[in-house]
């Protein structure tokens, strides 16, 4: 661990104490995990503590752990990663928080801590179905208003659930169940044992 990371680690331990569930160092990056109920207070501390001073939220991403490590992950299914930057100290940290309920994942909004979280949280809601209580305008941001489901969830069908088309009889756009048949996306050379002849040349 570099001296910079050691200093950051010590500052995090001092500021957050028992609110830290875990601290992991990998690839010269620090990832801290805290409980969902501590999220907003921890974020405020990370921003306001002069020894940390993470004044900028770079990104916020949802994660679905349902198939992580071939299903070896134990614990809640959904998490949110907050990627933070301190311009003052020139260091970064990743904050990870797990939503307690897999069926209806909910976390508190951090819009009042970092205003730029607004659209990031909408994206996590749209793509993963993670709810953010206290968000001023939580609605889809990338998919259509009539979209069914959350496309970044591991169990979301590749072809989706519904399709949209223009109906000339009704003279409007309509939604209907998907009509695309499931397709094998494995390359043909892998699917067919005799795709190449004995000399390795492709058959015509």
mmCIF file of C-alpha atoms in Angstrom:
data_model
loop_
_atom_site.group_PDB
_atom_site.id
_atom_site.type_symbol
_atom_site.label_atom_id
_atom_site.label_comp_id
_atom_site.label_asym_id
_atom_site.label_seq_id
_atom_site.Cartn_x
_atom_site.Cartn_y
_atom_site.Cartn_z
ATOM 1 C CA UNK A 1 0.000 0.000 0.000
ATOM 2 C CA UNK A 2 1.350 3.418 -0.965
ATOM 3 C CA UNK A 3 1.938 6.102 1.650
ATOM 4 C CA UNK A 4 -0.953 8.120 0.197
ATOM 5 C CA UNK A 5 -3.336 5.180 0.629
ATOM 6 C CA UNK A 6 -2.044 4.535 4.133
ATOM 7 C CA UNK A 7 -2.789 8.147 5.060
ATOM 8 C CA UNK A 8 -6.257 7.931 3.515
ATOM 9 C CA UNK A 9 -6.963 4.627 5.263
ATOM 10 C CA UNK A 10 -5.944 6.076 8.624
ATOM 11 C CA UNK A 11 -8.097 9.166 8.055
ATOM 12 C CA UNK A 12 -11.112 7.016 7.136
ATOM 13 C CA UNK A 13 -10.674 4.816 10.200
ATOM 14 C CA UNK A 14 -10.408 7.850 12.454
ATOM 15 C CA UNK A 15 -13.399 9.687 10.968
ATOM 16 C CA UNK A 16 -15.817 6.793 10.479
ATOM 17 C CA UNK A 17 -14.770 4.320 13.162
ATOM 18 C CA UNK A 18 -17.356 1.618 13.818
ATOM 19 C CA UNK A 19 -19.494 2.741 10.882
ATOM 20 C CA UNK A 20 -16.968 1.042 8.595
ATOM 21 C CA UNK A 21 -18.123 -2.501 7.847
ATOM 22 C CA UNK A 22 -14.990 -3.246 5.832
ATOM 23 C CA UNK A 23 -12.056 -1.593 4.071
ATOM 24 C CA UNK A 24 -10.499 -3.349 1.075
ATOM 25 C CA UNK A 25 -7.381 -2.319 -0.818
ATOM 26 C CA UNK A 26 -6.913 -3.668 -4.338
ATOM 27 C CA UNK A 27 -5.097 -2.317 -7.383
ATOM 28 C CA UNK A 28 -4.027 0.737 -5.401
ATOM 29 C CA UNK A 29 -7.665 1.641 -4.689
ATOM 30 C CA UNK A 30 -9.601 1.764 -1.432
ATOM 31 C CA UNK A 31 -13.147 0.448 -1.192
ATOM 32 C CA UNK A 32 -15.104 1.016 2.000
ATOM 33 C CA UNK A 33 -18.407 -0.630 2.877
ATOM 34 C CA UNK A 34 -20.938 0.890 5.264
ATOM 35 C CA UNK A 35 -24.469 -0.050 6.315
ATOM 36 C CA UNK A 36 -27.443 1.398 4.459
ATOM 37 C CA UNK A 37 -28.713 3.207 7.563
ATOM 38 C CA UNK A 38 -25.390 5.064 7.843
ATOM 39 C CA UNK A 39 -25.199 6.099 4.191
ATOM 40 C CA UNK A 40 -26.167 9.782 4.365
ATOM 41 C CA UNK A 41 -24.252 10.517 7.560
ATOM 42 C CA UNK A 42 -21.136 8.803 6.182
ATOM 43 C CA UNK A 43 -21.404 10.706 2.897
ATOM 44 C CA UNK A 44 -21.704 13.994 4.776
ATOM 45 C CA UNK A 45 -18.668 13.087 6.844
ATOM 46 C CA UNK A 46 -16.659 12.147 3.753
ATOM 47 C CA UNK A 47 -17.498 15.501 2.202
ATOM 48 C CA UNK A 48 -17.128 17.765 5.245
ATOM 49 C CA UNK A 49 -14.281 16.228 7.248
ATOM 50 C CA UNK A 50 -11.211 18.319 6.480
ATOM 51 C CA UNK A 51 -8.916 15.266 6.571
ATOM 52 C CA UNK A 52 -11.030 13.583 3.869
ATOM 53 C CA UNK A 53 -12.722 16.380 1.904
ATOM 54 C CA UNK A 54 -14.392 14.291 -0.811
ATOM 55 C CA UNK A 55 -16.160 17.252 -2.334
ATOM 56 C CA UNK A 56 -16.875 15.588 -5.666
ATOM 57 C CA UNK A 57 -19.041 12.584 -6.553
ATOM 58 C CA UNK A 58 -17.564 11.328 -9.827
ATOM 59 C CA UNK A 59 -19.990 8.491 -10.468
ATOM 60 C CA UNK A 60 -22.648 6.320 -8.881
ATOM 61 C CA UNK A 61 -23.302 2.817 -10.187
ATOM 62 C CA UNK A 62 -25.682 0.014 -9.296
ATOM 63 C CA UNK A 63 -24.444 -3.577 -9.026
ATOM 64 C CA UNK A 64 -26.348 -6.867 -9.221
ATOM 65 C CA UNK A 65 -24.427 -9.589 -7.366
ATOM 66 C CA UNK A 66 -26.903 -12.394 -8.127
ATOM 67 C CA UNK A 67 -24.470 -14.194 -10.460
ATOM 68 C CA UNK A 68 -21.235 -12.773 -9.106
ATOM 69 C CA UNK A 69 -18.493 -15.394 -8.886
ATOM 70 C CA UNK A 70 -20.772 -17.991 -10.510
ATOM 71 C CA UNK A 71 -23.279 -17.530 -7.716
ATOM 72 C CA UNK A 72 -20.764 -17.768 -4.877
ATOM 73 C CA UNK A 73 -21.671 -14.331 -3.474
ATOM 74 C CA UNK A 74 -23.381 -14.501 -0.099
ATOM 75 C CA UNK A 75 -25.347 -11.538 1.115
ATOM 76 C CA UNK A 76 -27.665 -8.902 -0.362
ATOM 77 C CA UNK A 77 -28.106 -8.911 -4.124
ATOM 78 C CA UNK A 78 -28.012 -5.187 -4.929
ATOM 79 C CA UNK A 79 -25.407 -2.600 -4.041
ATOM 80 C CA UNK A 80 -24.534 0.930 -5.071
ATOM 81 C CA UNK A 81 -20.960 2.132 -5.559
ATOM 82 C CA UNK A 82 -20.157 5.797 -5.005
ATOM 83 C CA UNK A 83 -16.891 6.935 -6.620
ATOM 84 C CA UNK A 84 -15.553 9.961 -4.780
ATOM 85 C CA UNK A 85 -12.721 12.394 -5.470
ATOM 86 C CA UNK A 86 -10.938 14.818 -3.169
ATOM 87 C CA UNK A 87 -9.392 17.603 -5.210
ATOM 88 C CA UNK A 88 -7.870 19.062 -2.069
ATOM 89 C CA UNK A 89 -5.952 15.895 -1.125
ATOM 90 C CA UNK A 90 -5.751 14.354 -4.615
ATOM 91 C CA UNK A 91 -7.141 10.963 -3.634
ATOM 92 C CA UNK A 92 -10.114 8.764 -4.424
ATOM 93 C CA UNK A 93 -12.279 6.268 -2.593
ATOM 94 C CA UNK A 94 -15.076 3.892 -3.529
ATOM 95 C CA UNK A 95 -17.992 3.720 -1.102
ATOM 96 C CA UNK A 96 -20.183 0.611 -1.357
ATOM 97 C CA UNK A 97 -23.594 0.190 0.263
ATOM 98 C CA UNK A 98 -25.855 -2.872 0.017
ATOM 99 C CA UNK A 99 -29.639 -2.623 -0.076
ATOM 100 C CA UNK A 100 -31.183 -4.906 2.540
ATOM 101 C CA UNK A 101 -34.214 -6.127 0.555
ATOM 102 C CA UNK A 102 -33.457 -8.053 -2.659
ATOM 103 C CA UNK A 103 -37.100 -7.910 -3.752
ATOM 104 C CA UNK A 104 -37.396 -4.147 -3.327
ATOM 105 C CA UNK A 105 -33.937 -2.556 -2.991
ATOM 106 C CA UNK A 106 -34.061 0.852 -1.339
ATOM 107 C CA UNK A 107 -31.360 3.307 -0.271
ATOM 108 C CA UNK A 108 -31.504 6.921 0.826
ATOM 109 C CA UNK A 109 -30.764 9.583 -1.774
ATOM 110 C CA UNK A 110 -27.515 11.529 -1.428
ATOM 111 C CA UNK A 111 -28.703 14.400 -3.650
ATOM 112 C CA UNK A 112 -28.572 16.728 -0.641
ATOM 113 C CA UNK A 113 -24.906 15.804 -0.158
ATOM 114 C CA UNK A 114 -23.809 15.902 -3.796
ATOM 115 C CA UNK A 115 -26.344 17.497 -6.126
ATOM 116 C CA UNK A 116 -24.908 15.677 -9.152
ATOM 117 C CA UNK A 117 -26.233 12.394 -7.690
ATOM 118 C CA UNK A 118 -29.634 13.329 -9.125
ATOM 119 C CA UNK A 119 -29.205 11.828 -12.594
ATOM 120 C CA UNK A 120 -26.881 9.069 -11.365
ATOM 121 C CA UNK A 121 -29.565 7.813 -8.977
ATOM 122 C CA UNK A 122 -32.175 7.988 -11.727
ATOM 123 C CA UNK A 123 -29.904 5.827 -13.884
ATOM 124 C CA UNK A 124 -29.455 3.244 -11.108
ATOM 125 C CA UNK A 125 -33.223 3.202 -10.629
ATOM 126 C CA UNK A 126 -33.871 2.838 -14.354
ATOM 127 C CA UNK A 127 -31.319 0.113 -15.048
ATOM 128 C CA UNK A 128 -31.306 -1.819 -11.745
ATOM 129 C CA UNK A 129 -34.617 -0.931 -10.089
ATOM 130 C CA UNK A 130 -32.921 0.511 -7.002
ATOM 131 C CA UNK A 131 -35.165 3.043 -5.246
ATOM 132 C CA UNK A 132 -33.765 6.187 -3.601
ATOM 133 C CA UNK A 133 -35.936 7.677 -0.874
ATOM 134 C CA UNK A 134 -35.867 11.446 -0.757
ATOM 135 C CA UNK A 135 -34.943 11.837 -4.412
ATOM 136 C CA UNK A 136 -36.695 14.921 -5.846
ATOM 137 C CA UNK A 137 -37.677 13.359 -9.199
ATOM 138 C CA UNK A 138 -37.040 9.608 -9.369
ATOM 139 C CA UNK A 139 -38.099 8.468 -12.843
ATOM 140 C CA UNK A 140 -36.547 6.683 -15.793
ATOM 141 C CA UNK A 141 -33.753 8.509 -17.586
ATOM 142 C CA UNK A 142 -32.492 6.172 -20.345
ATOM 143 C CA UNK A 143 -35.290 3.754 -21.207
ATOM 144 C CA UNK A 144 -38.727 4.643 -22.551
ATOM 145 C CA UNK A 145 -41.588 5.483 -20.185
ATOM 146 C CA UNK A 146 -43.396 2.281 -21.193
ATOM 147 C CA UNK A 147 -40.348 0.090 -20.665
ATOM 148 C CA UNK A 148 -40.984 -3.003 -18.540
ATOM 149 C CA UNK A 149 -38.286 -4.193 -16.146
ATOM 150 C CA UNK A 150 -34.722 -3.095 -15.447
ATOM 151 C CA UNK A 151 -32.265 -4.105 -18.199
ATOM 152 C CA UNK A 152 -29.044 -4.325 -16.145
ATOM 153 C CA UNK A 153 -30.436 -6.939 -13.783
ATOM 154 C CA UNK A 154 -28.847 -10.327 -14.394
ATOM 155 C CA UNK A 155 -32.216 -12.032 -14.841
ATOM 156 C CA UNK A 156 -33.488 -9.559 -17.439
ATOM 157 C CA UNK A 157 -34.208 -11.377 -20.763
ATOM 158 C CA UNK A 158 -31.847 -10.487 -23.608
ATOM 159 C CA UNK A 159 -34.743 -9.703 -25.932
ATOM 160 C CA UNK A 160 -36.630 -7.691 -23.299
ATOM 161 C CA UNK A 161 -40.258 -8.012 -22.245
ATOM 162 C CA UNK A 162 -42.141 -5.716 -24.610
ATOM 163 C CA UNK A 163 -41.525 -4.066 -27.948
ATOM 164 C CA UNK A 164 -42.771 -0.794 -29.350
ATOM 165 C CA UNK A 165 -44.055 -0.248 -32.888
ATOM 166 C CA UNK A 166 -46.257 2.092 -34.860
ATOM 167 C CA UNK A 167 -49.688 0.661 -35.599
ATOM 168 C CA UNK A 168 -51.031 2.108 -38.898
ATOM 169 C CA UNK A 169 -54.600 1.066 -38.044
ATOM 170 C CA UNK A 170 -54.631 2.802 -34.666
ATOM 171 C CA UNK A 171 -52.352 5.570 -35.978
ATOM 172 C CA UNK A 172 -50.264 5.563 -32.835
ATOM 173 C CA UNK A 173 -47.329 3.868 -31.167
ATOM 174 C CA UNK A 174 -48.293 0.715 -29.275
ATOM 175 C CA UNK A 175 -46.555 -1.717 -26.935
ATOM 176 C CA UNK A 176 -46.849 -5.454 -27.353
ATOM 177 C CA UNK A 177 -45.120 -8.618 -26.105
ATOM 178 C CA UNK A 178 -41.767 -9.279 -27.723
ATOM 179 C CA UNK A 179 -42.052 -11.156 -31.025
ATOM 180 C CA UNK A 180 -38.318 -11.801 -31.473
ATOM 181 C CA UNK A 181 -37.550 -15.494 -31.133
ATOM 182 C CA UNK A 182 -34.625 -16.432 -28.874
ATOM 183 C CA UNK A 183 -31.474 -16.924 -30.924
ATOM 184 C CA UNK A 184 -28.310 -18.860 -30.267
ATOM 185 C CA UNK A 185 -25.559 -16.267 -30.164
ATOM 186 C CA UNK A 186 -22.707 -18.748 -29.982
ATOM 187 C CA UNK A 187 -20.494 -18.391 -33.101
ATOM 188 C CA UNK A 188 -21.248 -20.947 -35.806
ATOM 189 C CA UNK A 189 -17.738 -22.358 -35.728
ATOM 190 C CA UNK A 190 -18.328 -23.296 -32.085
ATOM 191 C CA UNK A 191 -21.873 -24.616 -32.618
ATOM 192 C CA UNK A 192 -21.103 -26.967 -35.521
ATOM 193 C CA UNK A 193 -18.660 -29.816 -35.107
ATOM 194 C CA UNK A 194 -18.071 -30.161 -38.857
ATOM 195 C CA UNK A 195 -17.878 -26.482 -39.715
ATOM 196 C CA UNK A 196 -14.366 -26.915 -41.121
ATOM 197 C CA UNK A 197 -13.106 -29.882 -43.132
ATOM 198 C CA UNK A 198 -10.235 -32.093 -42.064
ATOM 199 C CA UNK A 199 -7.655 -29.703 -43.498
ATOM 200 C CA UNK A 200 -9.039 -26.797 -41.541
ATOM 201 C CA UNK A 201 -10.581 -24.993 -44.511
ATOM 202 C CA UNK A 202 -14.038 -23.507 -44.272
ATOM 203 C CA UNK A 203 -16.691 -25.369 -46.233
ATOM 204 C CA UNK A 204 -18.375 -23.468 -49.049
#
